[in-house]
CSV table of C-alpha atoms in Angstrom, one decimal:
chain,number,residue,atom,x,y,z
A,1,UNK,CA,25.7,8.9,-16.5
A,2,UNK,CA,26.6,4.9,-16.6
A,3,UNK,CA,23.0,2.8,-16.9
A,4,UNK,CA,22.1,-0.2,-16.3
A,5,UNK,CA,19.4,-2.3,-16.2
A,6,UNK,CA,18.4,-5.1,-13.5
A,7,UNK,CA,15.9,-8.0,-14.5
A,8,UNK,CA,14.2,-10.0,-12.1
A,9,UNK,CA,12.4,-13.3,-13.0
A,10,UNK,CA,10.9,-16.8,-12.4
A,11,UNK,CA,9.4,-19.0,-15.2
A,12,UNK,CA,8.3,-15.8,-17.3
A,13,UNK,CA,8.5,-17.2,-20.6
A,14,UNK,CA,8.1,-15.3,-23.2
A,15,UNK,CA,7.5,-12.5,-21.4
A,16,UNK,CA,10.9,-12.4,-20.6
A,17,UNK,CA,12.1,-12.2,-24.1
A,18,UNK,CA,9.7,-9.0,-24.2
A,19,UNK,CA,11.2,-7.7,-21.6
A,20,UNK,CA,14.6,-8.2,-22.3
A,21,UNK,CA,13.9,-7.2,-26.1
A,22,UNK,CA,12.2,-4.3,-25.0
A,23,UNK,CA,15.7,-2.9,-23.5
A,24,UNK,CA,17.2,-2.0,-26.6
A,25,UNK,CA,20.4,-0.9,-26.9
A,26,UNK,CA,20.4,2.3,-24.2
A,27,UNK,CA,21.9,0.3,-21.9
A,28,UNK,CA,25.8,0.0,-20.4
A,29,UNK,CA,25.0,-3.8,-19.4
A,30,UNK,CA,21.6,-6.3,-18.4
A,31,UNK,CA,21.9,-8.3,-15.6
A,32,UNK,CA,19.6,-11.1,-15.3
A,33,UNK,CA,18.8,-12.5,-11.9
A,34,UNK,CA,16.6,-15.5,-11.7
A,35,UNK,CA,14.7,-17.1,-9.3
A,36,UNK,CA,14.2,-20.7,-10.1
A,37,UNK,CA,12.8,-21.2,-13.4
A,38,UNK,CA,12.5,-24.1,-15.1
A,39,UNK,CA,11.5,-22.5,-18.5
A,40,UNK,CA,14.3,-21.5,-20.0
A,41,UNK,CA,14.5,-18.3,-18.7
A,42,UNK,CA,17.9,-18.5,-17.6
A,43,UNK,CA,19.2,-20.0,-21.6
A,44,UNK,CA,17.0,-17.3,-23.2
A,45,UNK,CA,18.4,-14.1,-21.3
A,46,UNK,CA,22.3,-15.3,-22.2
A,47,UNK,CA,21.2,-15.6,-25.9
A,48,UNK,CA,20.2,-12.1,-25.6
A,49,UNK,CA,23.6,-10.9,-24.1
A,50,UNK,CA,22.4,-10.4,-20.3
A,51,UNK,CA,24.5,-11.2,-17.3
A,52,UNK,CA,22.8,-14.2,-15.8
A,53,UNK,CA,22.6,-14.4,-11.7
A,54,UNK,CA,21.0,-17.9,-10.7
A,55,UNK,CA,19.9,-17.9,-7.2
A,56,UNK,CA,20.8,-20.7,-4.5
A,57,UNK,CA,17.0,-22.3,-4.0
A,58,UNK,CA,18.5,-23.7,-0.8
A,59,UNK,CA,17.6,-19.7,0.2
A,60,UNK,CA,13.9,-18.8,0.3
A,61,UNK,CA,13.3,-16.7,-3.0
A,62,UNK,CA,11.8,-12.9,-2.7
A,63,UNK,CA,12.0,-10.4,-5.1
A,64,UNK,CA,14.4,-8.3,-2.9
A,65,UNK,CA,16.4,-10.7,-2.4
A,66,UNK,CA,17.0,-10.8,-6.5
A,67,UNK,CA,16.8,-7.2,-6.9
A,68,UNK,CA,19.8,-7.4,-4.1
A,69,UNK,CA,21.6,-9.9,-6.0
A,70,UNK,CA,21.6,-7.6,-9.2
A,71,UNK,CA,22.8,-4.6,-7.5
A,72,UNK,CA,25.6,-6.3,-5.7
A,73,UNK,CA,26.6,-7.4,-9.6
A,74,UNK,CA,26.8,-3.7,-10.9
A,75,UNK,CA,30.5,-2.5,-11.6
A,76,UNK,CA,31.8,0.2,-9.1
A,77,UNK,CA,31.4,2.9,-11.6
A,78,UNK,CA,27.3,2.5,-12.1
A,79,UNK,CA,25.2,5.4,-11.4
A,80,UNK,CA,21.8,4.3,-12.7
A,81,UNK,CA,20.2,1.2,-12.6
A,82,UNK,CA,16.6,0.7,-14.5
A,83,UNK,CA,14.7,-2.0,-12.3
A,84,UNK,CA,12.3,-3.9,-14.1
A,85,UNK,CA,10.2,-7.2,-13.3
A,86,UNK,CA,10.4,-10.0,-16.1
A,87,UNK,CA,6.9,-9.7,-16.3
A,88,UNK,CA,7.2,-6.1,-17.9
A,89,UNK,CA,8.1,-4.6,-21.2
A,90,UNK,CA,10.0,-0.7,-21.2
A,91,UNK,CA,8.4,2.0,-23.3
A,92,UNK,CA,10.3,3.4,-25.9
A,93,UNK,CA,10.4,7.1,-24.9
A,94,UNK,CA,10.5,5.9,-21.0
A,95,UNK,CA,14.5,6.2,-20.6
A,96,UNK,CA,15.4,9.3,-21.9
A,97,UNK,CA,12.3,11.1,-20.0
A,98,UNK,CA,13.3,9.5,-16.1
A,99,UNK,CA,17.5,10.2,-16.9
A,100,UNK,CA,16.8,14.0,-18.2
A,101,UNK,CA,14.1,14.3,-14.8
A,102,UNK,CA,17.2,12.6,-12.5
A,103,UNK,CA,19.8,14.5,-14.2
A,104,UNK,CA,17.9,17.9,-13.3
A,105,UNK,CA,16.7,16.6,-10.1
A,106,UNK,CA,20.1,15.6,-7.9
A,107,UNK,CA,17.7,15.4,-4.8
A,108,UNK,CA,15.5,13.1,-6.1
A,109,UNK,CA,16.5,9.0,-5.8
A,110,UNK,CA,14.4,7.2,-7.6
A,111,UNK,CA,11.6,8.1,-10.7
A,112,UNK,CA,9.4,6.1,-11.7
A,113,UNK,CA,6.2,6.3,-14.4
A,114,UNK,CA,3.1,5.1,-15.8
A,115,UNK,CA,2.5,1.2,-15.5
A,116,UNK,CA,-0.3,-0.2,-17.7
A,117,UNK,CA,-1.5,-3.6,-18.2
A,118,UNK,CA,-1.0,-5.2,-21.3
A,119,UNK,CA,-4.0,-7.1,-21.3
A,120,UNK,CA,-6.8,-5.0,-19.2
A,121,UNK,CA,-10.1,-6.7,-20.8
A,122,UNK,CA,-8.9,-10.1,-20.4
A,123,UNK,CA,-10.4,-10.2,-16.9
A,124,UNK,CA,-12.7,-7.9,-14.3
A,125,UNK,CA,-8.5,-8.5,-12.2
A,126,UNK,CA,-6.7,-7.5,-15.1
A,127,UNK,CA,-8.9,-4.2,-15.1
A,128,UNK,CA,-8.3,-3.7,-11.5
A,129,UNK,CA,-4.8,-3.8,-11.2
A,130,UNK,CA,-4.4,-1.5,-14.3
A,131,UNK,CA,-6.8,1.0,-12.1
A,132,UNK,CA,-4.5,0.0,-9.5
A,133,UNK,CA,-1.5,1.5,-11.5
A,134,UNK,CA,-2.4,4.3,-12.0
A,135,UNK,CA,-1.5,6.5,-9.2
A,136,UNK,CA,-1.2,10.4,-9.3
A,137,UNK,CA,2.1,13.0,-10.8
A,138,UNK,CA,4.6,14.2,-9.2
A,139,UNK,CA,6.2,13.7,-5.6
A,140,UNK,CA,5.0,10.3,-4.2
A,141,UNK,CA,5.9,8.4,-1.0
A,142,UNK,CA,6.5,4.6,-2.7
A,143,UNK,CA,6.8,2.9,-6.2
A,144,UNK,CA,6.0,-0.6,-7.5
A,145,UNK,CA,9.0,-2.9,-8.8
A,146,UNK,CA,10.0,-0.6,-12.1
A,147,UNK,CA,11.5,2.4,-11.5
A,148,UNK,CA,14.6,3.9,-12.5
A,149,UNK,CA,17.0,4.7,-9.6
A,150,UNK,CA,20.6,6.3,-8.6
A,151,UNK,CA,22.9,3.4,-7.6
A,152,UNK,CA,24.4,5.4,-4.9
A,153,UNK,CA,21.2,6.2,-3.1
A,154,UNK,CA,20.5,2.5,-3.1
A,155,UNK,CA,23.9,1.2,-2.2
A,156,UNK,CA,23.8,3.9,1.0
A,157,UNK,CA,20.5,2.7,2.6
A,158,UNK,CA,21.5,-1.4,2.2
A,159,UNK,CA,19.2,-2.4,-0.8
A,160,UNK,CA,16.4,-3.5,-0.1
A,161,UNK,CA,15.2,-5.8,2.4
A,162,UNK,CA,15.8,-9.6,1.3
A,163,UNK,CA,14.0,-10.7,4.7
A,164,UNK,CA,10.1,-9.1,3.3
A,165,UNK,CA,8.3,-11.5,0.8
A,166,UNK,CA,6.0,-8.7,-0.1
A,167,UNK,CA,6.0,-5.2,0.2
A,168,UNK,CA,9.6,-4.2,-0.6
A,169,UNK,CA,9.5,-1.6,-2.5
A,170,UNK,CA,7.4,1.1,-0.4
A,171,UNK,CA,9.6,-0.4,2.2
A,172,UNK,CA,12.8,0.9,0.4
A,173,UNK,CA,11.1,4.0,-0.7
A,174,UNK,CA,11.1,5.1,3.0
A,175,UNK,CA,14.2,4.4,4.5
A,176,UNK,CA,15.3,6.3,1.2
A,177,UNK,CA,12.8,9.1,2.2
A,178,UNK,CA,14.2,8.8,6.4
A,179,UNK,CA,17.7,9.5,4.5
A,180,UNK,CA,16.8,13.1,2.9
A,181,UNK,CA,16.0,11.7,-0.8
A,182,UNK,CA,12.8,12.0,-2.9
A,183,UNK,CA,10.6,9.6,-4.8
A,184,UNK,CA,8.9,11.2,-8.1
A,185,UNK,CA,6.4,9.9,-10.8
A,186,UNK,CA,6.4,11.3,-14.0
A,187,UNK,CA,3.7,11.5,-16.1
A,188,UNK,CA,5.5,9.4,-19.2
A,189,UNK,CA,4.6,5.7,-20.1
A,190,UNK,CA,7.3,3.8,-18.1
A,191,UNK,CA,6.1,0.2,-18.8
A,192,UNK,CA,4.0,-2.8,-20.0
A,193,UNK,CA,2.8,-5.0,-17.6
A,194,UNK,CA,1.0,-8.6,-18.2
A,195,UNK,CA,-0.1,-9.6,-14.8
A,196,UNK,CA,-1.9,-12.8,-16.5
A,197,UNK,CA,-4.6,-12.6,-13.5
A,198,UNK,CA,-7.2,-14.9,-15.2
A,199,UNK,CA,-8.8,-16.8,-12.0
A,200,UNK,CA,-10.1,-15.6,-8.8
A,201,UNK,CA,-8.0,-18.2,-6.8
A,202,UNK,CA,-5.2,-15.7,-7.9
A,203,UNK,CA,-6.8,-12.6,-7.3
A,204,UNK,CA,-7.3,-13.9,-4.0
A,205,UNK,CA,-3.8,-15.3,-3.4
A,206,UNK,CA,-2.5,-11.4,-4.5
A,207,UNK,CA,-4.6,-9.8,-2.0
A,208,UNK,CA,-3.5,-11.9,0.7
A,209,UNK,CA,0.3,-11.6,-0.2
A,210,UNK,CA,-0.8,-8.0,0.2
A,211,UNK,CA,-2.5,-8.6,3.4
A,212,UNK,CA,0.9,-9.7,4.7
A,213,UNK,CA,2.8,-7.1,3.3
A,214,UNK,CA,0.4,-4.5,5.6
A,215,UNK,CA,1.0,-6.4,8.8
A,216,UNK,CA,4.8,-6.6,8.7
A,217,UNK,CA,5.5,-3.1,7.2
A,218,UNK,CA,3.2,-1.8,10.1
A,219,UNK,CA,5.4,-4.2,12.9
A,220,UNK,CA,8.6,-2.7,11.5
A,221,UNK,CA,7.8,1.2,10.3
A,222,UNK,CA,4.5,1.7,12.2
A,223,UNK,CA,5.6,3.5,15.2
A,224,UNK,CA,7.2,5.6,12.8
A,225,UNK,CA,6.1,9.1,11.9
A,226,UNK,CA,4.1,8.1,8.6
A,227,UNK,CA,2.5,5.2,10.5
A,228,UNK,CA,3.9,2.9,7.5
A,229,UNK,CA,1.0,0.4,6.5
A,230,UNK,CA,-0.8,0.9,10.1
A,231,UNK,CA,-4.3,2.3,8.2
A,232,UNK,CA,-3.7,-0.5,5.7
A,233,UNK,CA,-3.4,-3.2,8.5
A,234,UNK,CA,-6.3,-2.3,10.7
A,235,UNK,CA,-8.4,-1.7,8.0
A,236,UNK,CA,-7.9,-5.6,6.7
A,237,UNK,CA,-8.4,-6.6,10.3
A,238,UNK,CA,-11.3,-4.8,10.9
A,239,UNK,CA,-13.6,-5.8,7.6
A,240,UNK,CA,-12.0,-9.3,7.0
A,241,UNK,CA,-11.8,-10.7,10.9
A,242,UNK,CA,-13.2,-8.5,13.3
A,243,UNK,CA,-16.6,-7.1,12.3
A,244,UNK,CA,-17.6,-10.7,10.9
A,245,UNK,CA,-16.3,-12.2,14.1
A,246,UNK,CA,-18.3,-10.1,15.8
A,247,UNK,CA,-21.6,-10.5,14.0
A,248,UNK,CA,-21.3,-14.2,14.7
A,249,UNK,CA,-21.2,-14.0,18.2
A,250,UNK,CA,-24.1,-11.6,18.3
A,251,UNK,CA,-25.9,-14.0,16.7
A,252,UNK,CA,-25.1,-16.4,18.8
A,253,UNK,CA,-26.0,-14.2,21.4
A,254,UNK,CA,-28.8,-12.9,20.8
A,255,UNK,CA,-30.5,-15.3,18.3
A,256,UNK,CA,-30.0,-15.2,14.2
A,257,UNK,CA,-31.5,-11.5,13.9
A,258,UNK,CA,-28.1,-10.6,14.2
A,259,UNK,CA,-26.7,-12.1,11.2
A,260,UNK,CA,-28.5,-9.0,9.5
A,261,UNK,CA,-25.4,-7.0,10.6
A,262,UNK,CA,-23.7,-8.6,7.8
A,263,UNK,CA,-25.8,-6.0,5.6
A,264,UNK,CA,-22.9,-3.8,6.2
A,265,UNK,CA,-21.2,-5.5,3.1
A,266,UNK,CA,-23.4,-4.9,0.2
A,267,UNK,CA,-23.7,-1.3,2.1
A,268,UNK,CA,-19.7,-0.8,1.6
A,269,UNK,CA,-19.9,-2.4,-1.5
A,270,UNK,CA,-22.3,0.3,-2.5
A,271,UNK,CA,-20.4,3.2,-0.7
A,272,UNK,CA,-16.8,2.7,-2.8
A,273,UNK,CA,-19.3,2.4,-5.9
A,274,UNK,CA,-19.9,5.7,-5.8
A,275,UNK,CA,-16.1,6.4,-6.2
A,276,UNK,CA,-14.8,3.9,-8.5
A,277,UNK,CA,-17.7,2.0,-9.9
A,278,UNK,CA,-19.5,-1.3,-9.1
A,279,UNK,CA,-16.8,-3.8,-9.9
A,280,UNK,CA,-13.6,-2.0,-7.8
A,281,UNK,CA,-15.9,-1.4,-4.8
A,282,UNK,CA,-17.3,-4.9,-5.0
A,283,UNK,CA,-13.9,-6.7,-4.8
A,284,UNK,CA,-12.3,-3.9,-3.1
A,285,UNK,CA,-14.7,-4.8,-0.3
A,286,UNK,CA,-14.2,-8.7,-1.0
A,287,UNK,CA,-10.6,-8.9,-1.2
A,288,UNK,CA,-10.4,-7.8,3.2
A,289,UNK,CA,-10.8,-11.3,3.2
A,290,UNK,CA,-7.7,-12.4,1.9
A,291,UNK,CA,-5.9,-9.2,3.1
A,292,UNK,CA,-6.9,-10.3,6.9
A,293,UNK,CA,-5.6,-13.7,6.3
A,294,UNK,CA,-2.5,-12.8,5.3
A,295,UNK,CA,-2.0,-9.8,8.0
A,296,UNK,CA,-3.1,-13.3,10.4
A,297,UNK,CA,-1.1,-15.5,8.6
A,298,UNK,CA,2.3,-12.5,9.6
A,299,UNK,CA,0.9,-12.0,13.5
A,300,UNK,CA,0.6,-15.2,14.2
A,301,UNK,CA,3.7,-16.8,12.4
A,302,UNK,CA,2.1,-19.1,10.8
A,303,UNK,CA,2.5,-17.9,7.4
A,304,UNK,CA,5.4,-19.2,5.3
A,305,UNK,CA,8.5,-16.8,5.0
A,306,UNK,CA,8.3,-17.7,1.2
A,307,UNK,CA,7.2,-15.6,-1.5
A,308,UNK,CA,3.4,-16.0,-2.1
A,309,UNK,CA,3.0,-16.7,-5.3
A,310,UNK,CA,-0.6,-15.9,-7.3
A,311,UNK,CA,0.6,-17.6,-10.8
């Protein structure tokens, strides 16, 4: 079967060379698609032999939108396209594993595998979202932005949806799902990933582009039979707006006494503990904060339609 691969990127650097590098030579064509960059991102990924796409900034920039624009440049004859973020370096062994899975699995759209960060002890974030990756084997309902997918299966459900600004890919996963296909991890590393999350102003801008990503995925898919995002949403709301809302008024109410209600933090900070250990059930409590802002920012239209950027 034809492969290609479909780069997505905006001021990556270095990292982009990695990624590109990492390619090798398994591959029927690269096709480049960037988002902006004033780098020399765009320079760097023709001196490596990729097809370069240059979006119009005059258009907001989201990563479906570039994942769109890369599809749309794949010859007729393409049947599988390796999607892969700038920021991300393939494993050696990674291709031939997903195309023998695909090739024995025709019901089965889109595979996808082991994500690691590159760089886990260079912050408490780096360490989270490397837990974060690390999601269970075997049939799943979503993958992140790296997976390797049948063209056709994309093509027949529109691509993804250039309108989200977060949240795509889950998004794509189930309109693929609605249409009879499956989604499948594999055990095998897939890919490297430097998320270069060094500051908490980031973490916190991640988590709210996250935020937003639960309160329009629950608008659009949560009357739905999965309910897509609506746990996710209320759960923001609840621990980020409405319980500390709430404890503010009582104490208004009924004298400062009340502000004691705020207890129930360090007591759900305590309670994930258990599960995951003190730092994930710390900023797993924490980061409702941001999430509720951004599910706010989405209900009340005040948030940009731009991508929310956390580097």
């Amino acid at each position: 079967m034809s492969l290609f691969a479909v780069v997505i990127g905006r001021n990556e650097g270095p990292r982009l060379v990695e990624c590109l590098d990492s390619l090798g030579s398994d591959f029927d064509g690269v096709i480049y698609v960037d988002s902006g960059s004033t780098d020399g991102s765009v320079a760097a990924a023709r001196a490596r032999g990729a097809e370069v796409i240059a979006l119009d900034p005059a258009e907001p920039f989201t990563a479906a939108r570039a994942r769109n624009a890369g599809l749309a440049a794949l010859p007729e004859g393409a049947e599988l396209v390796q999607l892969i973020d700038g920021d991300c370096a393939l494993r050696a062994d990674w291709i031939g594993a997903a195309r023998g899975f695909l090739a024995d699995h025709p019901e089965v759209a889109l595979v996808c595998g082991r994500r690691r960060e590159r760089h886990p002890d260079a912050s408490v974030y780096n360490r989270l979202i490397d837990r974060e990756w690390d999601t269970p084997v075997g049939p799943a309902r979503a993958c992140g932005g790296d997976a390797l997918t049948r063209v056709a299966a994309l093509r027949a459900v529109g691509g993804f949806d250039a309108s989200l600004i977060a949240g795509e890919e889950p998004e794509l996963c189930l309109r693929l799902r609605a249409a009879g296909w499956q989604i499948h991890r594999l055990g095998e590393e897939m890919t490297w990933h430097d998320a270069r999350l060094l500051r908490f102003s980031q973490w916190w801008q991640r988590a709210r582009r996250a935020g937003h990503a639960f309160a329009e995925g629950a608008a659009r898919h949560g009357q739905g039979p999965e309910r897509h995002w609506v746990a996710e949403r209320r759960r923001a709301l609840l621990w980020g707006a409405l319980l500390p809302l709430l404890i503010l008024l009582a104490a208004l109410a009924l004298g400062p006494w009340a502000l004691l209600g705020f207890l129930i933090y360090p007591l759900q900070v305590l309670r994930l503990a258990r599960r995951g250990g003190l730092a994930w059930g710390f900023f797993t409590t924490l980061g409702r904060f941001p999430e509720a802002q951004g599910a706010l920012g989405y209900l009340l239209q005040r948030a940009p339609r731009r991508i929310i950027e956390y580097r």
